[in-house]
GROMACS .gro file of C-alpha atoms in nm:
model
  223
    1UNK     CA    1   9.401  -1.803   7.670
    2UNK     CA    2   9.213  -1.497   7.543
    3UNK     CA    3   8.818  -1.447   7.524
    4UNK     CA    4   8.699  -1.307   7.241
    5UNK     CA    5   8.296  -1.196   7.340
    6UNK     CA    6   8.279  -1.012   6.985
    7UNK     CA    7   8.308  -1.352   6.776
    8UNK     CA    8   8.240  -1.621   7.046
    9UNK     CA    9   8.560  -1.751   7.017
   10UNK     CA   10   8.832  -1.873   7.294
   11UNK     CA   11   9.193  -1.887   7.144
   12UNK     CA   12   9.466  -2.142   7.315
   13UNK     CA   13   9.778  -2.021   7.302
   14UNK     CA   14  10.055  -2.271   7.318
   15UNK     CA   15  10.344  -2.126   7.343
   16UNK     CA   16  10.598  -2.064   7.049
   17UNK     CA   17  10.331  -2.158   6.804
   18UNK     CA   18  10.277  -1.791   6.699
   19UNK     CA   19  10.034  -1.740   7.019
   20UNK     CA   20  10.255  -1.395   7.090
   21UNK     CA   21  10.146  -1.286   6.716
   22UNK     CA   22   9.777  -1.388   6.812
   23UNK     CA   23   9.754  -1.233   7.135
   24UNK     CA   24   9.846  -0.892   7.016
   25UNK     CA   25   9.716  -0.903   6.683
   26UNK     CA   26   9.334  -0.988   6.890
   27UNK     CA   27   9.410  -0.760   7.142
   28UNK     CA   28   9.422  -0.461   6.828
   29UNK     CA   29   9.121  -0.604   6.668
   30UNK     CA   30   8.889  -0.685   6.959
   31UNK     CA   31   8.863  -0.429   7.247
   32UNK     CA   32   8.663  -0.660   7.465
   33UNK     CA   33   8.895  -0.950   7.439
   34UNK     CA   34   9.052  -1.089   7.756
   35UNK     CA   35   9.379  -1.215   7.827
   36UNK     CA   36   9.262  -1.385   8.115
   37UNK     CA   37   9.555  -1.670   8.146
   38UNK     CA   38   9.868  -1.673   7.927
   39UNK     CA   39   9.902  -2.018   7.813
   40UNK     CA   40   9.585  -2.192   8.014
   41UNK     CA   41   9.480  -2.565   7.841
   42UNK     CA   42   9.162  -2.603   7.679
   43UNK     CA   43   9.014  -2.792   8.017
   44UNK     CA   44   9.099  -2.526   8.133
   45UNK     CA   45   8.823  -2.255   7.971
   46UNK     CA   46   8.577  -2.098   8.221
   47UNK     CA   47   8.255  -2.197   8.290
   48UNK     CA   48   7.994  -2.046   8.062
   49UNK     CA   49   8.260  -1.963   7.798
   50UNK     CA   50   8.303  -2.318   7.755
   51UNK     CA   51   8.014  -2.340   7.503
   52UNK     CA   52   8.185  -2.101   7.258
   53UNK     CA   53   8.446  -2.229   6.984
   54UNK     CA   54   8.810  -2.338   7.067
   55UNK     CA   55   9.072  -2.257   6.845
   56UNK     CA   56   9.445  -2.298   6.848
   57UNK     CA   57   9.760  -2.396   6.624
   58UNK     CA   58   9.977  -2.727   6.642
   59UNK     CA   59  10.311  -2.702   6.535
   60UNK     CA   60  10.585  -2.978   6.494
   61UNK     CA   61  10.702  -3.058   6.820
   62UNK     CA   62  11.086  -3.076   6.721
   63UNK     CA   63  11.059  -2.724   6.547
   64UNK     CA   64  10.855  -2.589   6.857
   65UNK     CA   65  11.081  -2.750   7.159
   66UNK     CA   66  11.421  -2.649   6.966
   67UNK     CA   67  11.221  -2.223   6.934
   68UNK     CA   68  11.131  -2.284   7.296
   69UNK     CA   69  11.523  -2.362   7.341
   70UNK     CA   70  11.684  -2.095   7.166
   71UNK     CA   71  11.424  -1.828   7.324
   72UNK     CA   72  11.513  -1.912   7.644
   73UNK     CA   73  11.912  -1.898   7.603
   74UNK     CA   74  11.833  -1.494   7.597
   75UNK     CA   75  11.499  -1.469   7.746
   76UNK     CA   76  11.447  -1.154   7.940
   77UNK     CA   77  11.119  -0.898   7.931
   78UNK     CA   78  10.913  -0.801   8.190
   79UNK     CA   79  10.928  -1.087   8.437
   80UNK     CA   80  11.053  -1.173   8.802
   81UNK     CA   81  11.421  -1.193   8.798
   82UNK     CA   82  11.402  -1.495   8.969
   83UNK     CA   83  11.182  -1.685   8.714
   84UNK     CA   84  11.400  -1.525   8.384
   85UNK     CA   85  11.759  -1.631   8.560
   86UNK     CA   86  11.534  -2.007   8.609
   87UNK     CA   87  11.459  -2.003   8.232
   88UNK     CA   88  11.778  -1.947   8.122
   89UNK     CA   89  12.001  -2.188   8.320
   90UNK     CA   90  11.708  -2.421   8.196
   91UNK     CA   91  11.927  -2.370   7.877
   92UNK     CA   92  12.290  -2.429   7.972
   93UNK     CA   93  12.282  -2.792   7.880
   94UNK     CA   94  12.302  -2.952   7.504
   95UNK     CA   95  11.960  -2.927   7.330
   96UNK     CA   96  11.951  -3.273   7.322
   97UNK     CA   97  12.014  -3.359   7.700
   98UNK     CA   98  11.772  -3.066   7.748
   99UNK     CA   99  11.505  -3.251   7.511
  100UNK     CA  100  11.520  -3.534   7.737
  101UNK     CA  101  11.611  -3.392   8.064
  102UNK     CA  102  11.443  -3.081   8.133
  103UNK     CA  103  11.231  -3.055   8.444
  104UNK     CA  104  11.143  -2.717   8.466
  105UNK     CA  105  10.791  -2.577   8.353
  106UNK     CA  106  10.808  -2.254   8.112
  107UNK     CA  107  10.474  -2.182   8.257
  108UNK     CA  108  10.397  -2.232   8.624
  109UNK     CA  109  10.204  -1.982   8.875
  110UNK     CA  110  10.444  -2.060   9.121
  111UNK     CA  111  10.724  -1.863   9.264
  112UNK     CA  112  11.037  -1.971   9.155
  113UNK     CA  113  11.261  -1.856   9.412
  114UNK     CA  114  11.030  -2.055   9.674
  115UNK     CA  115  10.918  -1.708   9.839
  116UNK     CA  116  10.536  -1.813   9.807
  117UNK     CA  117  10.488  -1.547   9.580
  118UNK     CA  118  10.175  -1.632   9.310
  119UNK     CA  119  10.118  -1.536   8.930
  120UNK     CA  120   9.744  -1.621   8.882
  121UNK     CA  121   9.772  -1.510   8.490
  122UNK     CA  122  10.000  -1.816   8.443
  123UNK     CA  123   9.767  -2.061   8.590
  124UNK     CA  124   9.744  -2.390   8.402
  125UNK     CA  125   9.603  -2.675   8.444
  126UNK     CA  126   9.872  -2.902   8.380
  127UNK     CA  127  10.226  -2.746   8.490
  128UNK     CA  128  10.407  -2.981   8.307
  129UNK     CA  129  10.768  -2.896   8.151
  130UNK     CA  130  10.715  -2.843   7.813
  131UNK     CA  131  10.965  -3.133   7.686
  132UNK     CA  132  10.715  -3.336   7.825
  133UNK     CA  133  10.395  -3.183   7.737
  134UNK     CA  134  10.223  -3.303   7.430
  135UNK     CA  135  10.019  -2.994   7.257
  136UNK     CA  136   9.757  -3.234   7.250
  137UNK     CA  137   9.715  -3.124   7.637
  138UNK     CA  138   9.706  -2.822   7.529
  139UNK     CA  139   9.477  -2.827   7.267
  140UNK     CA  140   9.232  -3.116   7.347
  141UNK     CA  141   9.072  -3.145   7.036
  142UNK     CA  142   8.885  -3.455   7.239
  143UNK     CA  143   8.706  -3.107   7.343
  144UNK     CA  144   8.622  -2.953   7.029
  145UNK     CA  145   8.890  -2.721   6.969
  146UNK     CA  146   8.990  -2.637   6.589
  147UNK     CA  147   9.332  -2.717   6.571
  148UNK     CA  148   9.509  -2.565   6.292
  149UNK     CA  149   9.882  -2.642   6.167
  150UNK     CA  150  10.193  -2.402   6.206
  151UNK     CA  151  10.178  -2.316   5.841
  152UNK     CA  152   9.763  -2.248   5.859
  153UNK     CA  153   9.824  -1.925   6.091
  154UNK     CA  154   9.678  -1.693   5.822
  155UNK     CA  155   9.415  -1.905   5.805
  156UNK     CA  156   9.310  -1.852   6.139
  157UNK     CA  157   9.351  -1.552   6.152
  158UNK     CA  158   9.144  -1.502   5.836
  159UNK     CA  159   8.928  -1.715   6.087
  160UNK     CA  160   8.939  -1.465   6.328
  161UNK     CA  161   8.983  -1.136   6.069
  162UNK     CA  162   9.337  -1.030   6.241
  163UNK     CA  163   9.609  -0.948   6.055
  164UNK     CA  164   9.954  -1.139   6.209
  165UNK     CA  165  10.184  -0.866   5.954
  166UNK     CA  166  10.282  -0.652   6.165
  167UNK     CA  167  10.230  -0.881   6.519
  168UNK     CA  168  10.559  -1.075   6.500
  169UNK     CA  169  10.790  -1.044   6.766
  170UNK     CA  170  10.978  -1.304   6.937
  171UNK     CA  171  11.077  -1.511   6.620
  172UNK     CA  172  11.384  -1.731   6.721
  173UNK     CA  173  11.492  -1.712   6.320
  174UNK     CA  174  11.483  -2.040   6.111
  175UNK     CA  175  11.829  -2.226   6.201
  176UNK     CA  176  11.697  -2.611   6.163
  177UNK     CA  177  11.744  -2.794   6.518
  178UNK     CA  178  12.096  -2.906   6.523
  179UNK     CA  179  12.136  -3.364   6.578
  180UNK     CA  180  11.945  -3.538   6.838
  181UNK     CA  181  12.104  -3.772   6.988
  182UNK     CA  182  11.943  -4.192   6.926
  183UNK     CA  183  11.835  -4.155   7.251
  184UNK     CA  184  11.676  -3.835   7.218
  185UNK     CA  185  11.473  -3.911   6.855
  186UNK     CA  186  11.341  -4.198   7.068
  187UNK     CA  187  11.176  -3.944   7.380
  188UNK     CA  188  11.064  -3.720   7.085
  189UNK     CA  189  10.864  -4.019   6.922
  190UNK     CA  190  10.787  -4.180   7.185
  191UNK     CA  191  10.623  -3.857   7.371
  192UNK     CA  192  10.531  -3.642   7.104
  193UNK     CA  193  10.332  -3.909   6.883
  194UNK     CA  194  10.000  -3.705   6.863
  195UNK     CA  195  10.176  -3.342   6.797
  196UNK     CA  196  10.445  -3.519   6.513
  197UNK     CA  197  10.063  -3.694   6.340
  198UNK     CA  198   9.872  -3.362   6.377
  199UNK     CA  199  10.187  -3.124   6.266
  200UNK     CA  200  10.180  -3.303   5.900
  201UNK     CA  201  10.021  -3.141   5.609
  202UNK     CA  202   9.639  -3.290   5.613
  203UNK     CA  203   9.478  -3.469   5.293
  204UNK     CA  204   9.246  -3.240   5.069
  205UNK     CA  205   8.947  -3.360   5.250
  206UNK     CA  206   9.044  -3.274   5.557
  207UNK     CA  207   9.138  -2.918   5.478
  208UNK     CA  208   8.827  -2.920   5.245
  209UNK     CA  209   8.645  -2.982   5.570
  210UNK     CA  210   8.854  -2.719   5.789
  211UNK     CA  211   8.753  -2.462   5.466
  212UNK     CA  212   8.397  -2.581   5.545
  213UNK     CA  213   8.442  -2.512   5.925
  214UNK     CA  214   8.547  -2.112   5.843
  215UNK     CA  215   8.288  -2.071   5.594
  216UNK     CA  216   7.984  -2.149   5.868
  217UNK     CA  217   8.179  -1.967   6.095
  218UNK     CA  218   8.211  -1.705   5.908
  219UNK     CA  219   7.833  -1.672   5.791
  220UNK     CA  220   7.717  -1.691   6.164
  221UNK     CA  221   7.944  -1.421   6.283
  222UNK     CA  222   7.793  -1.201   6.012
  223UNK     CA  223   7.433  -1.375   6.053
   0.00000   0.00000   0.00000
């Protein structure tokens, strides 16, 4: 979650939807802009900031959960050694017994190891594993927050006048997701419903009315 006081924005980052790009890419544009939690819901906002825009980007949840996979096979950086050698034997299993199986949050303040050791920048609000969180509890768009698609990340950042060119790091590559198993197109239907409805390409007049949206946001941001 990063604060943006410069546009009155908040931006939800849910992870391996680009939210890497977005963080630095905000962090270059805005010098007052927080990184406050790394992937915090949109219930999750603090008080006062609450009454300034939500944004954040939706993408399909088979693309996202297969990205999420592959990035974790190799995942390293600066983290506990503890919590990267947890992420990756999250991986050792088929991606479709992982779809269905997983129990193991990506993002938890807890201590993996079990040494009572805390990480308050990866509070959420809802440390669910990610095969089994819906974006939509990410996003809450019951709440307000602009929710735009995977392929609509240069439009928000034209939204929030970043530029994503030379921001991506992380990318997993394109490889489609290999077969799911019956069982496992089932658990991604069946859980997923809301991020496979709000990952589609929306009619005219909806993206007529999301061209609207940037327009007045725009103007007021210049006043």
């Amino acid at each position: 979650m990063i604060i943006i006081p410069e546009i009155e924005t908040v931006v939800i980052l849910v992870p391996r939807t680009g939210s890497g790009s977005l963080r630095r890419a905000v962090a270059e544009r805005y010098p007052k802009s927080m990184l406050i939690y790394r992937h915090m819901e949109a219930d999750g906002v603090p008080l006062g900031y609450d009454h300034w825009r939500r944004v954040g980007v939706v993408r399909n949840p088979l693309d996202r959960l297969w990205s999420l996979y592959k990035f974790l096979t190799s995942f390293s950086g600066d983290h506990d050694p503890d919590y990267i050698e947890a992420m990756r034997s999250s991986v050792t299993m088929p991606f479709s017994d992982w779809l269905i199986g997983n129990r193991i949050p990506f993002t938890t303040p807890y201590d993996s190891a079990g040494r009572g050791r805390f990480w308050p920048g990866y509070t959420v609000r809802h440390p669910l594993p990610e095969n089994r969180k819906s974006q939509r509890v990410y996003l809450r768009p019951d709440l307000g927050t602009w929710v735009y698609r995977y392929d609509q990340l240069e439009s928000l950042a034209g939204l929030l006048d970043v530029d994503l060119s030379a921001s991506r790091q992380n990318c997993t590559g394109q490889p489609a997701a290999p077969y799911l198993s019956e069982a496992a197109r089932e658990y991604l239907a069946r859980w997923f419903a809301w991020d496979l409805e709000a990952s589609r390409p929306s009619t005219a007049i909806a993206e007529m009315q999301q061209q609207g949206q940037q327009m007045e946001a725009m103007e007021a941001a210049h006043g």
